[in-house]
mmCIF file of C-alpha atoms and ligand atoms in Angstrom:
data_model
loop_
_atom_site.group_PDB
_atom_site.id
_atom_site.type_symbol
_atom_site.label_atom_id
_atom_site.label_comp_id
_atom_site.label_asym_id
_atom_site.label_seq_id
_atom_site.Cartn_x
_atom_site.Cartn_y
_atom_site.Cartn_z
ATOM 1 C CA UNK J 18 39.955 8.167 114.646
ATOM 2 C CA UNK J 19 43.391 7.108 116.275
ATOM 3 C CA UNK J 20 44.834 10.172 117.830
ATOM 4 C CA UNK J 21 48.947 10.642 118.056
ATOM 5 C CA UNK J 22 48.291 13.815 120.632
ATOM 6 C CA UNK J 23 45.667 14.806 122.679
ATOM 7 C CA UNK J 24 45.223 17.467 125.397
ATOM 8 C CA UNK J 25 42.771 17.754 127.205
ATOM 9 C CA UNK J 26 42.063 21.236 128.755
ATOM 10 C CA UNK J 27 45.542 22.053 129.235
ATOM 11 C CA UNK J 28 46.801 25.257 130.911
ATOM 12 C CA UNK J 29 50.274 27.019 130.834
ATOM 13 C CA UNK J 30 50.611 29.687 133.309
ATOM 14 C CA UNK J 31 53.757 31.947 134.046
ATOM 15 C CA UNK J 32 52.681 34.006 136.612
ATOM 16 C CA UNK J 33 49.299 34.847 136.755
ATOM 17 C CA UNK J 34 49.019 34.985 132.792
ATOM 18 C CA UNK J 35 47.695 31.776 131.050
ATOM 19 C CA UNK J 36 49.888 31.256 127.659
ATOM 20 C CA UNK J 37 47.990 28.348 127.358
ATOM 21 C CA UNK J 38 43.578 28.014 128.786
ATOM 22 C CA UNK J 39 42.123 24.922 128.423
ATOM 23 C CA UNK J 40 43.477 24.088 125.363
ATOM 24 C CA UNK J 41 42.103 20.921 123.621
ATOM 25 C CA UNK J 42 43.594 19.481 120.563
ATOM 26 C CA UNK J 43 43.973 16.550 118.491
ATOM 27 C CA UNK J 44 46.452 15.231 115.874
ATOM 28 C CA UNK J 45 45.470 12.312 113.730
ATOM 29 C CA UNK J 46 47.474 9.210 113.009
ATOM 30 C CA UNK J 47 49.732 9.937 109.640
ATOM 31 C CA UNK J 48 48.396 13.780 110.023
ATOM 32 C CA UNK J 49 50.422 16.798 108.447
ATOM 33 C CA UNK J 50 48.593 19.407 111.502
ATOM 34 C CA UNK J 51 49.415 22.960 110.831
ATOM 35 C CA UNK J 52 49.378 24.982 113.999
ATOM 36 C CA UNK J 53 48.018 28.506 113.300
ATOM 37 C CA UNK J 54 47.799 31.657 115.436
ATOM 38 C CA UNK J 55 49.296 34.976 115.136
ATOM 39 C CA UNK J 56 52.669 36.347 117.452
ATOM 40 C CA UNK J 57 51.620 35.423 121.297
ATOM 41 C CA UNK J 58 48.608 33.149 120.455
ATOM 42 C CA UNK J 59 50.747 30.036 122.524
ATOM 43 C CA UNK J 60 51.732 27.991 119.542
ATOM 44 C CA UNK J 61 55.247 27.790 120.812
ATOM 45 C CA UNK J 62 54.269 27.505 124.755
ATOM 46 C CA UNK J 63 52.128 24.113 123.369
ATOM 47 C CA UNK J 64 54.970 22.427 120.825
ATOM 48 C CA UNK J 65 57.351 22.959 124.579
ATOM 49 C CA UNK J 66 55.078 21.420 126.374
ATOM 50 C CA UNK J 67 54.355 18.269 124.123
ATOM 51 C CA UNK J 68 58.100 17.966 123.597
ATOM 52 C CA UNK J 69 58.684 18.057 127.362
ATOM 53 C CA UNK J 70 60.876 21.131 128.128
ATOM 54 C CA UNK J 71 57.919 22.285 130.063
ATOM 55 C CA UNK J 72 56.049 21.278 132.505
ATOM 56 C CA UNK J 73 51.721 22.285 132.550
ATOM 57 C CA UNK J 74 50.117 23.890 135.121
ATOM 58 C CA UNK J 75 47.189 21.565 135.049
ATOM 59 C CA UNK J 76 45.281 19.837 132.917
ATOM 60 C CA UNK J 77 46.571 16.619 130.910
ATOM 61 C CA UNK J 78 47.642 15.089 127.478
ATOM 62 C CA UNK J 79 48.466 11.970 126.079
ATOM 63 C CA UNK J 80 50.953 11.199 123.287
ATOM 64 C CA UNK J 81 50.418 7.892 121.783
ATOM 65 C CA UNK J 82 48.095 7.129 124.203
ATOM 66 C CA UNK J 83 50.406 7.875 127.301
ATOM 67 C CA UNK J 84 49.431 10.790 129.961
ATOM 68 C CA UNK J 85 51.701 13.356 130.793
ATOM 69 C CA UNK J 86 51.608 12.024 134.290
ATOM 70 C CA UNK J 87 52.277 8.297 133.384
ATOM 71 C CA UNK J 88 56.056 7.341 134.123
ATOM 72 C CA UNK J 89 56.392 5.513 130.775
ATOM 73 C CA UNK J 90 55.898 9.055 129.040
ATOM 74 C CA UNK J 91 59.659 9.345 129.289
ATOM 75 C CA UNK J 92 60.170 6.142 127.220
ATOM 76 C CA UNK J 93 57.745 7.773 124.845
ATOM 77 C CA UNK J 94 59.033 10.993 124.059
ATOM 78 C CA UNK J 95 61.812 9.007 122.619
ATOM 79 C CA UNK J 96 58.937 8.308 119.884
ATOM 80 C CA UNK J 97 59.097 12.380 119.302
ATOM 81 C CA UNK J 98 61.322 14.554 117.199
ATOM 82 C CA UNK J 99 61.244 18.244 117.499
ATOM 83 C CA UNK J 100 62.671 20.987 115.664
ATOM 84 C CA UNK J 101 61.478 24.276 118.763
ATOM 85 C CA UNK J 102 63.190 27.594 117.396
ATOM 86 C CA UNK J 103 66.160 27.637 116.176
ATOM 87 C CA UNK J 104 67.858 24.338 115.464
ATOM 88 C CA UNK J 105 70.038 23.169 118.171
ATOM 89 C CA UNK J 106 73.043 22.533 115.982
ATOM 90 C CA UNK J 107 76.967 22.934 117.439
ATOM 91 C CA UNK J 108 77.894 25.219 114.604
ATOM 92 C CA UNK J 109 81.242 24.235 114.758
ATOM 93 C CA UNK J 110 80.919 20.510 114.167
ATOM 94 C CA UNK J 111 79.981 18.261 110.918
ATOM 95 C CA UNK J 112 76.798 17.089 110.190
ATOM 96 C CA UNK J 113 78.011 14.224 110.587
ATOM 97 C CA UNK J 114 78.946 14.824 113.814
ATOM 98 C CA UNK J 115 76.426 17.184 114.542
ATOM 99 C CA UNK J 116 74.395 13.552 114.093
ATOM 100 C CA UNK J 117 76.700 11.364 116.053
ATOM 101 C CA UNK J 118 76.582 14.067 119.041
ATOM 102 C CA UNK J 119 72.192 13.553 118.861
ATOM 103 C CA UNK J 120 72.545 9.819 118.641
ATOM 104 C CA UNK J 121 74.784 10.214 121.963
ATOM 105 C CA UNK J 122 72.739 12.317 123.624
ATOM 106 C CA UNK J 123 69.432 10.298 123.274
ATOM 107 C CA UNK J 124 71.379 7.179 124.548
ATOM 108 C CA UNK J 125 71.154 4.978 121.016
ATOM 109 C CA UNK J 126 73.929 2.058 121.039
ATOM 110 C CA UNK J 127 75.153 2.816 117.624
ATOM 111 C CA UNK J 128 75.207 5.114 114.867
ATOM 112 C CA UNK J 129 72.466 3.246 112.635
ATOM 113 C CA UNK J 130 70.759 5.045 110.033
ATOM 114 C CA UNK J 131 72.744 7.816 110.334
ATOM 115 C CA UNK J 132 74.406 7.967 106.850
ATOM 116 C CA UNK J 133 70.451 7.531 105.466
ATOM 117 C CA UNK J 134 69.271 10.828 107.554
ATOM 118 C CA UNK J 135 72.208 13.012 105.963
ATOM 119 C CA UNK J 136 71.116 11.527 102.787
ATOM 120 C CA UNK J 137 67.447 11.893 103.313
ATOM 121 C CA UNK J 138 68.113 15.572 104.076
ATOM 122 C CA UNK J 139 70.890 16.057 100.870
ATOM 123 C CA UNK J 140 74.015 16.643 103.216
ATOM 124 C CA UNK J 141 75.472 13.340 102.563
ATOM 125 C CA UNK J 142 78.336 14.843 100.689
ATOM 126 C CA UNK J 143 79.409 18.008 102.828
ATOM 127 C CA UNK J 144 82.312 16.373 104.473
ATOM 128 C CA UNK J 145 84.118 18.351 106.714
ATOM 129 C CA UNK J 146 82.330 21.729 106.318
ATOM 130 C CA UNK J 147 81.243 22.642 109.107
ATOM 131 C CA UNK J 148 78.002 23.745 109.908
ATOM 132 C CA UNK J 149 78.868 27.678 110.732
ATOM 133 C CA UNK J 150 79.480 27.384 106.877
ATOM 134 C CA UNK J 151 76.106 25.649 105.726
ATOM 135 C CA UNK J 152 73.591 28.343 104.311
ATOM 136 C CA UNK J 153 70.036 28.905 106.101
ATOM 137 C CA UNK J 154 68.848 26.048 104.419
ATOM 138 C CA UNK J 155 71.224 23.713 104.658
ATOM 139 C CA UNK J 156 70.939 24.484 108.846
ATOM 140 C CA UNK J 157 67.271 23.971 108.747
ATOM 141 C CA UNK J 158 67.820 20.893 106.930
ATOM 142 C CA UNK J 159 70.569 20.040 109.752
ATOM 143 C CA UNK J 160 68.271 20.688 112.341
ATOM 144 C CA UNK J 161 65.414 18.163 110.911
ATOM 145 C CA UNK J 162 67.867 15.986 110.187
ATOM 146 C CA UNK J 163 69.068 15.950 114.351
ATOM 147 C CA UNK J 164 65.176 15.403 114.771
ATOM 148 C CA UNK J 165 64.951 12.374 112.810
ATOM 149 C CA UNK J 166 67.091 10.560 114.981
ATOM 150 C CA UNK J 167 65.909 7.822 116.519
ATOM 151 C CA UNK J 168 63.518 6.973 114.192
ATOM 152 C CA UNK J 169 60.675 9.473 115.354
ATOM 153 C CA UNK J 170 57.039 8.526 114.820
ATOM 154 C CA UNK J 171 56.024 12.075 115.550
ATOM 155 C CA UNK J 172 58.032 15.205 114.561
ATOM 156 C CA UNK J 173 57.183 18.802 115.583
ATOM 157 C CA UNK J 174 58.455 21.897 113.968
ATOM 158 C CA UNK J 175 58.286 24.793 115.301
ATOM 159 C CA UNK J 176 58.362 27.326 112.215
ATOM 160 C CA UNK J 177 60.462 25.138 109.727
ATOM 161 C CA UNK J 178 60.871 27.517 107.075
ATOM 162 C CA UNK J 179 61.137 30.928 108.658
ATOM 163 C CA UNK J 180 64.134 32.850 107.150
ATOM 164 C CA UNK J 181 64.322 30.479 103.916
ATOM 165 C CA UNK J 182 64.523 31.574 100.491
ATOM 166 C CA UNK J 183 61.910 30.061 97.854
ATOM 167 C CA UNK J 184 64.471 27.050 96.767
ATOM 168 C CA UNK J 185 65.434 26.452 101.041
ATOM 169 C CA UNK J 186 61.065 26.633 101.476
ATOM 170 C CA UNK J 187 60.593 23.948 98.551
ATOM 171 C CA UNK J 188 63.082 21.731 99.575
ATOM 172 C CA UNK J 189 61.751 21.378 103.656
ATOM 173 C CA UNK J 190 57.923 21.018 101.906
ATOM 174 C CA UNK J 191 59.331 18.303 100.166
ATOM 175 C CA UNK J 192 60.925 16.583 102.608
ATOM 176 C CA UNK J 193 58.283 16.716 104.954
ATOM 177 C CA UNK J 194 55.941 15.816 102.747
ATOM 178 C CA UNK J 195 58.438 12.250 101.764
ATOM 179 C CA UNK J 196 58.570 11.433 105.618
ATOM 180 C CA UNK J 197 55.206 11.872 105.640
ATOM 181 C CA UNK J 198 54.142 9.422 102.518
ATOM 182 C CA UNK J 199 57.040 7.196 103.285
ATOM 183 C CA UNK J 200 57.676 6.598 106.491
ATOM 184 C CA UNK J 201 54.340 7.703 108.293
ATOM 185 C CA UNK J 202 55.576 9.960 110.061
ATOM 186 C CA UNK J 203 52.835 12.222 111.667
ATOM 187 C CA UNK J 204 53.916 15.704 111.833
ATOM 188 C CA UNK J 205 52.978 18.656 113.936
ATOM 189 C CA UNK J 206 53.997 22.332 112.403
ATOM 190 C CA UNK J 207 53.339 25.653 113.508
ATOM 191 C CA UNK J 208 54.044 28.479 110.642
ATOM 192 C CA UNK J 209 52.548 31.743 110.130
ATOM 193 C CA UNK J 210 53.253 31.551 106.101
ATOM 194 C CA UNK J 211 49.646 30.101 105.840
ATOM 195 C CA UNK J 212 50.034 29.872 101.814
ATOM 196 C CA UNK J 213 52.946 27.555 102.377
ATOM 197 C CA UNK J 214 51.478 25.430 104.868
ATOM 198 C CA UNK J 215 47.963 24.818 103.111
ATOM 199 C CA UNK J 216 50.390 23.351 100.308
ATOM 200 C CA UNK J 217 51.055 20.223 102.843
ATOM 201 C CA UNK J 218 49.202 20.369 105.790
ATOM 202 C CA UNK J 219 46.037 17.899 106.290
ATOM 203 C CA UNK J 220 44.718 18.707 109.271
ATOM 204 C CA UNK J 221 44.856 22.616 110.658
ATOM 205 C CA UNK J 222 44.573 23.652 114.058
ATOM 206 C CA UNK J 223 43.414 27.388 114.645
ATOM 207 C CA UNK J 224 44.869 28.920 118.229
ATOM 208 C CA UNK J 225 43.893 32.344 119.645
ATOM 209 C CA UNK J 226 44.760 33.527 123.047
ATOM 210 C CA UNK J 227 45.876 30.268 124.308
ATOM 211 C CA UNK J 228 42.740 28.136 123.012
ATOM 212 C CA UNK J 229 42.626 25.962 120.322
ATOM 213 C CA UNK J 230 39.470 27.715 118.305
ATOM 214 C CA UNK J 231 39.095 25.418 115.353
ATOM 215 C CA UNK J 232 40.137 21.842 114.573
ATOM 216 C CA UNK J 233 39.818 20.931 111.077
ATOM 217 C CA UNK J 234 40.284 18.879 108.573
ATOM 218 C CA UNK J 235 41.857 19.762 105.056
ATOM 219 C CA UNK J 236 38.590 17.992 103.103
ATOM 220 C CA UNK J 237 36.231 20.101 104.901
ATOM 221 C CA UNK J 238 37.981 23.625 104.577
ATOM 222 C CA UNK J 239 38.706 23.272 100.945
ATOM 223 C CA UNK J 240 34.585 23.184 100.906
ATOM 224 C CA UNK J 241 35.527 26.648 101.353
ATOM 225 C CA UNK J 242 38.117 26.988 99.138
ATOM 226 C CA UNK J 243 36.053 26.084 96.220
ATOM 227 C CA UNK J 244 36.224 28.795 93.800
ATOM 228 C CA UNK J 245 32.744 29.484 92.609
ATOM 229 C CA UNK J 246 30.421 32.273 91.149
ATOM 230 C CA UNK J 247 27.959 33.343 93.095
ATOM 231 C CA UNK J 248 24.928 35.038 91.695
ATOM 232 C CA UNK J 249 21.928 36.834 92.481
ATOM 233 C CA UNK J 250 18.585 36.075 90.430
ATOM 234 C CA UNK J 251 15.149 37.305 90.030
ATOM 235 C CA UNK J 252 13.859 33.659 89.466
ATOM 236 C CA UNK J 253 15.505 31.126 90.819
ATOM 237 C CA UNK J 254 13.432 28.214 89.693
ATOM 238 C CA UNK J 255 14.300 28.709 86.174
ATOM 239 C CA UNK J 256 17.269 29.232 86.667
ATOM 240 C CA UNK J 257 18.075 25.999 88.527
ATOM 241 C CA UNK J 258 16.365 24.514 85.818
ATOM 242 C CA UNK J 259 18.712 25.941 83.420
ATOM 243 C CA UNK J 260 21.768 24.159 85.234
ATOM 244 C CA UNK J 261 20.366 20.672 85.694
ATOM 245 C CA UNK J 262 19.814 21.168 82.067
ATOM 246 C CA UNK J 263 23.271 22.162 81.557
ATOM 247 C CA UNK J 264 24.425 19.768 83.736
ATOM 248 C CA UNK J 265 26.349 22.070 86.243
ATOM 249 C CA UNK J 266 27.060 22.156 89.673
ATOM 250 C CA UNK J 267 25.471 24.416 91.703
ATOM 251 C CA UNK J 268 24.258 24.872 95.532
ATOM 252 C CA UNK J 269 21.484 27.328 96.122
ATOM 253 C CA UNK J 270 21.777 29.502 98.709
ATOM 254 C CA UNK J 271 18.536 31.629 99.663
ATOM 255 C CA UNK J 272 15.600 32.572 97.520
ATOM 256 C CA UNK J 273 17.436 34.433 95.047
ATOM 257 C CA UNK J 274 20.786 33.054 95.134
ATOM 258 C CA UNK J 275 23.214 30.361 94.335
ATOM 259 C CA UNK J 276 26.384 29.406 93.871
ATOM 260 C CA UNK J 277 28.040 27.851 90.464
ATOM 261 C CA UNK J 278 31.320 25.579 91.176
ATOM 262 C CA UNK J 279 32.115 25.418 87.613
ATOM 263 C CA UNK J 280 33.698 27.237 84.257
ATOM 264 C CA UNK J 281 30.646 29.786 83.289
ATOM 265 C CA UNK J 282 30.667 32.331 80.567
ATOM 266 C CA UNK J 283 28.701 34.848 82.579
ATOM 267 C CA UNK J 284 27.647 37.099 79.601
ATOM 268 C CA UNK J 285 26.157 33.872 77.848
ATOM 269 C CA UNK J 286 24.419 32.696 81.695
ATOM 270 C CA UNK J 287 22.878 36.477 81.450
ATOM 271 C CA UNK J 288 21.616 35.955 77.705
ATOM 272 C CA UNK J 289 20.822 32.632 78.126
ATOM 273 C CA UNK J 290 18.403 32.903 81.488
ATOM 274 C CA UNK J 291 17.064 36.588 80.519
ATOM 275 C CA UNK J 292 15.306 34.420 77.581
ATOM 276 C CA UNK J 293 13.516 32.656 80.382
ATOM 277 C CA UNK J 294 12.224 35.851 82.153
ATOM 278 C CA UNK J 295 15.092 35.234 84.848
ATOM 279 C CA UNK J 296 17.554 38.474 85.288
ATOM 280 C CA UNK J 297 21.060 38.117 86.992
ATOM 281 C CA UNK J 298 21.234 40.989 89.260
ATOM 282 C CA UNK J 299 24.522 40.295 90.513
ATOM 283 C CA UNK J 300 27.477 37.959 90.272
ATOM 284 C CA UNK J 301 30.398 37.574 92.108
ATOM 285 C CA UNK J 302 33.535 35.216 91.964
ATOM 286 C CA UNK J 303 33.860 33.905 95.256
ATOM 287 C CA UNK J 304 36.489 31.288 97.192
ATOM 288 C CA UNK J 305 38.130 31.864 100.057
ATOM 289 C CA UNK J 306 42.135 31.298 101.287
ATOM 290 C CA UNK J 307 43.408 29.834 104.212
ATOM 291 C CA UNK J 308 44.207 33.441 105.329
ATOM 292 C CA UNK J 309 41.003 34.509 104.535
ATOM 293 C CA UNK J 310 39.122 31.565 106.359
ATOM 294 C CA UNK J 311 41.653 32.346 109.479
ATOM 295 C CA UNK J 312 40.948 35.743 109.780
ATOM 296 C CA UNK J 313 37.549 35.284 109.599
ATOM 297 C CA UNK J 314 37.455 32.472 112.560
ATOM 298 C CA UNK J 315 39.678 35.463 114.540
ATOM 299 C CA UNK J 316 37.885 37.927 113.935
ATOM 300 C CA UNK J 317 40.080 39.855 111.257
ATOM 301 C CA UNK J 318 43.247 41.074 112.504
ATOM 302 C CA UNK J 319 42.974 43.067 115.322
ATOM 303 C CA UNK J 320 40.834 41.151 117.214
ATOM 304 C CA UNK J 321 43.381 42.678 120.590
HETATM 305 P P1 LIG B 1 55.160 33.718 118.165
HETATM 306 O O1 LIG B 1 54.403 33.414 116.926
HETATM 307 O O2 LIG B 1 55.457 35.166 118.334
HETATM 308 O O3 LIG B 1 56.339 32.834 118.392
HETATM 309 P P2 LIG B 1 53.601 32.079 119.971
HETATM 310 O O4 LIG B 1 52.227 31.798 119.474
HETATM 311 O O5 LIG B 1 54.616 31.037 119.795
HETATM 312 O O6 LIG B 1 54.114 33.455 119.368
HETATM 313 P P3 LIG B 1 54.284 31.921 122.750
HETATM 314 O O7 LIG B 1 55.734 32.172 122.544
HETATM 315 O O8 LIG B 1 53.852 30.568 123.092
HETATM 316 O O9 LIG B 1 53.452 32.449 121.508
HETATM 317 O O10 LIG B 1 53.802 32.920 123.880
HETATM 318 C C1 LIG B 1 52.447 32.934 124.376
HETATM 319 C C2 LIG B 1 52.327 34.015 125.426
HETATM 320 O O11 LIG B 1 53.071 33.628 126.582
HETATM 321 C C3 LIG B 1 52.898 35.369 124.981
HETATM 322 O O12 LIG B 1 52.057 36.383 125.500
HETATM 323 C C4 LIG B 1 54.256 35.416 125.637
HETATM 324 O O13 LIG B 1 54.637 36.741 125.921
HETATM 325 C C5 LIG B 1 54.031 34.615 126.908
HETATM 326 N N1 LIG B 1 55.263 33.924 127.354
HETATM 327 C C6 LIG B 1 55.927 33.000 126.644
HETATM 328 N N2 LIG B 1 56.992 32.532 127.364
HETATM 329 C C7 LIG B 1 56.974 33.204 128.541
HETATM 330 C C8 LIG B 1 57.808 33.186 129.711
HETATM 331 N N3 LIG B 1 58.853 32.360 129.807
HETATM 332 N N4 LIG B 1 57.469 34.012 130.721
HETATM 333 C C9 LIG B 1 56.408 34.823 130.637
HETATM 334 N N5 LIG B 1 55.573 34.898 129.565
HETATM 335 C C10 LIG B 1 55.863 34.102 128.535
#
């Protein structure tokens, strides 16, 4: 697999605390990699780092295959769009010139593009508001919009939709999810709304106490998602028997129990295997959430 970023056992000390201890992660080519982790877990610390307003204290990463420590890595954060925070947006300009002022500051020639990015983000026709006037939204929007100049191959958003109302949260998914399909755009985003995130997100990343605990992909943890009823039988021959018959998918699980991934009619399942001396003891509808899956891997919530 072609990675965009990888670390390798990097650390992030201010003082004698590690933020960050031996941290290894990876972010696929065209990936939409949710960074996870409750308040304090580093996720913030990291997207600094990889964006370059920080320095590690040791260890090393790559971003498109350049090290940290290489002197083209300058040259190839230009390749990198962030969003850290709060957007950096002069409240006081345009977007437009909020725009111009980004273009200026990353050195580009001219202002190319730039009428596409406010129409990408829907703030092609706000004229001269300025952006102290724009609502939540239409900032946040700003602020992605000031980190898609340039052209970025990799953008990284630091909590995109914190503070946004349901329309403002539905419009960034949306637009992340267009850069993503359209322009390839591989995107790194760290949110603690976890519902929100498994909505676009293809590739999760679990950090705890400065450690990336779990790297996975979004194939694999839907496995878990599956809903399913599980039950609990006193013969579990016939009753896999029953299933082929009925031709549905199952998985058993130990000598007594299995798991059903489709539709069932439990009542009829009960009447239906009790006719061939097999009695349900138990059932239960399982599938789990991203939440649930998180808190698991953390050890519930106050794992402190
Ligand atoms: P949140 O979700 O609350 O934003 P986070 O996962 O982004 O949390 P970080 O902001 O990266 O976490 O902080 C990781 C740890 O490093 C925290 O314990 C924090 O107090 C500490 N920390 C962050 N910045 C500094 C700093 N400049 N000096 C000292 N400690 C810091």
């Amino acid at each position: 697999m072609e990675y965009i970023l990888e670390t390798n056992n990097i650390e992030k000390k201010y003082g004698h605390f590690k933020a960050l201890n031996n941290l290894n992660m990876h972010i696929p080519k065209g990936a939409i990699y949710g960074l996870i982790g409750k308040n304090g877990a580093g996720k913030t610390t990291l997207i600094r780092l990889i964006c370059g307003l920080q320095k590690v204290t040791s260890g090393e990463y790559t971003i498109f295959g350049i090290s940290n420590n290489s002197r083209r890595i300058v040259e190839t954060r230009k390749r990198v769009g962030g969003m850290v925070e709060t957007p950096s947006i002069c409240t006081d300009m345009t977007a437009e010139d909020n725009l111009k002022e980004q273009y200026k500051i990353i050195g580009l020639p001219s202002y190319d593009n730039l009428q596409e990015i406010l129409k990408l983000v829907r703030l092609n026709n706000t004229g001269k508001k300025k952006a102290k006037h724009f609502s939540l939204g239409m900032k946040q929007r700003l602020g992605l919009a000031i980190a898609l100049v340039g052209n970025p191959d990799l953008l990284i958003l630091d909590e995109p939709i914190n503070g946004l109302d349901p329309e403002g949260i539905i419009e960034i998914r949306e637009l992340i999810l267009k850069l993503n399909k359209e322009k390839g755009i591989t995107f790194l985003i760290s949110s603690h709304y976890l519902d929100e995130l498994s909505k676009i997100a293809t590739f999760y990343g679990i950090i705890d106490k400065g450690k990336i605990i779990k790297e996975i992909d979004k194939n694999e943890l839907e496995q878990n998602f599956r809903k399913r009823t599980q039950i609990t039988v006193t013969n579990i021959k016939e009753c896999v028997k029953y299933l082929e018959e009925k031709e549905l998918a199952y998985k058993v699980i130990s000598d007594d129990t299995l798991d059903i991934y489709e539709k069932i009619n439990v009542s009829e399942l009960v009447i239906a295997l009790s006719k061939r001396n097999c009695i349900v003891n138990n059932f239960q509808e399982k599938g789990e959430s991203l939440e649930n899956y998180y808190l698991n891997l953390i050890g519930g919530a106050d794992n402190d």
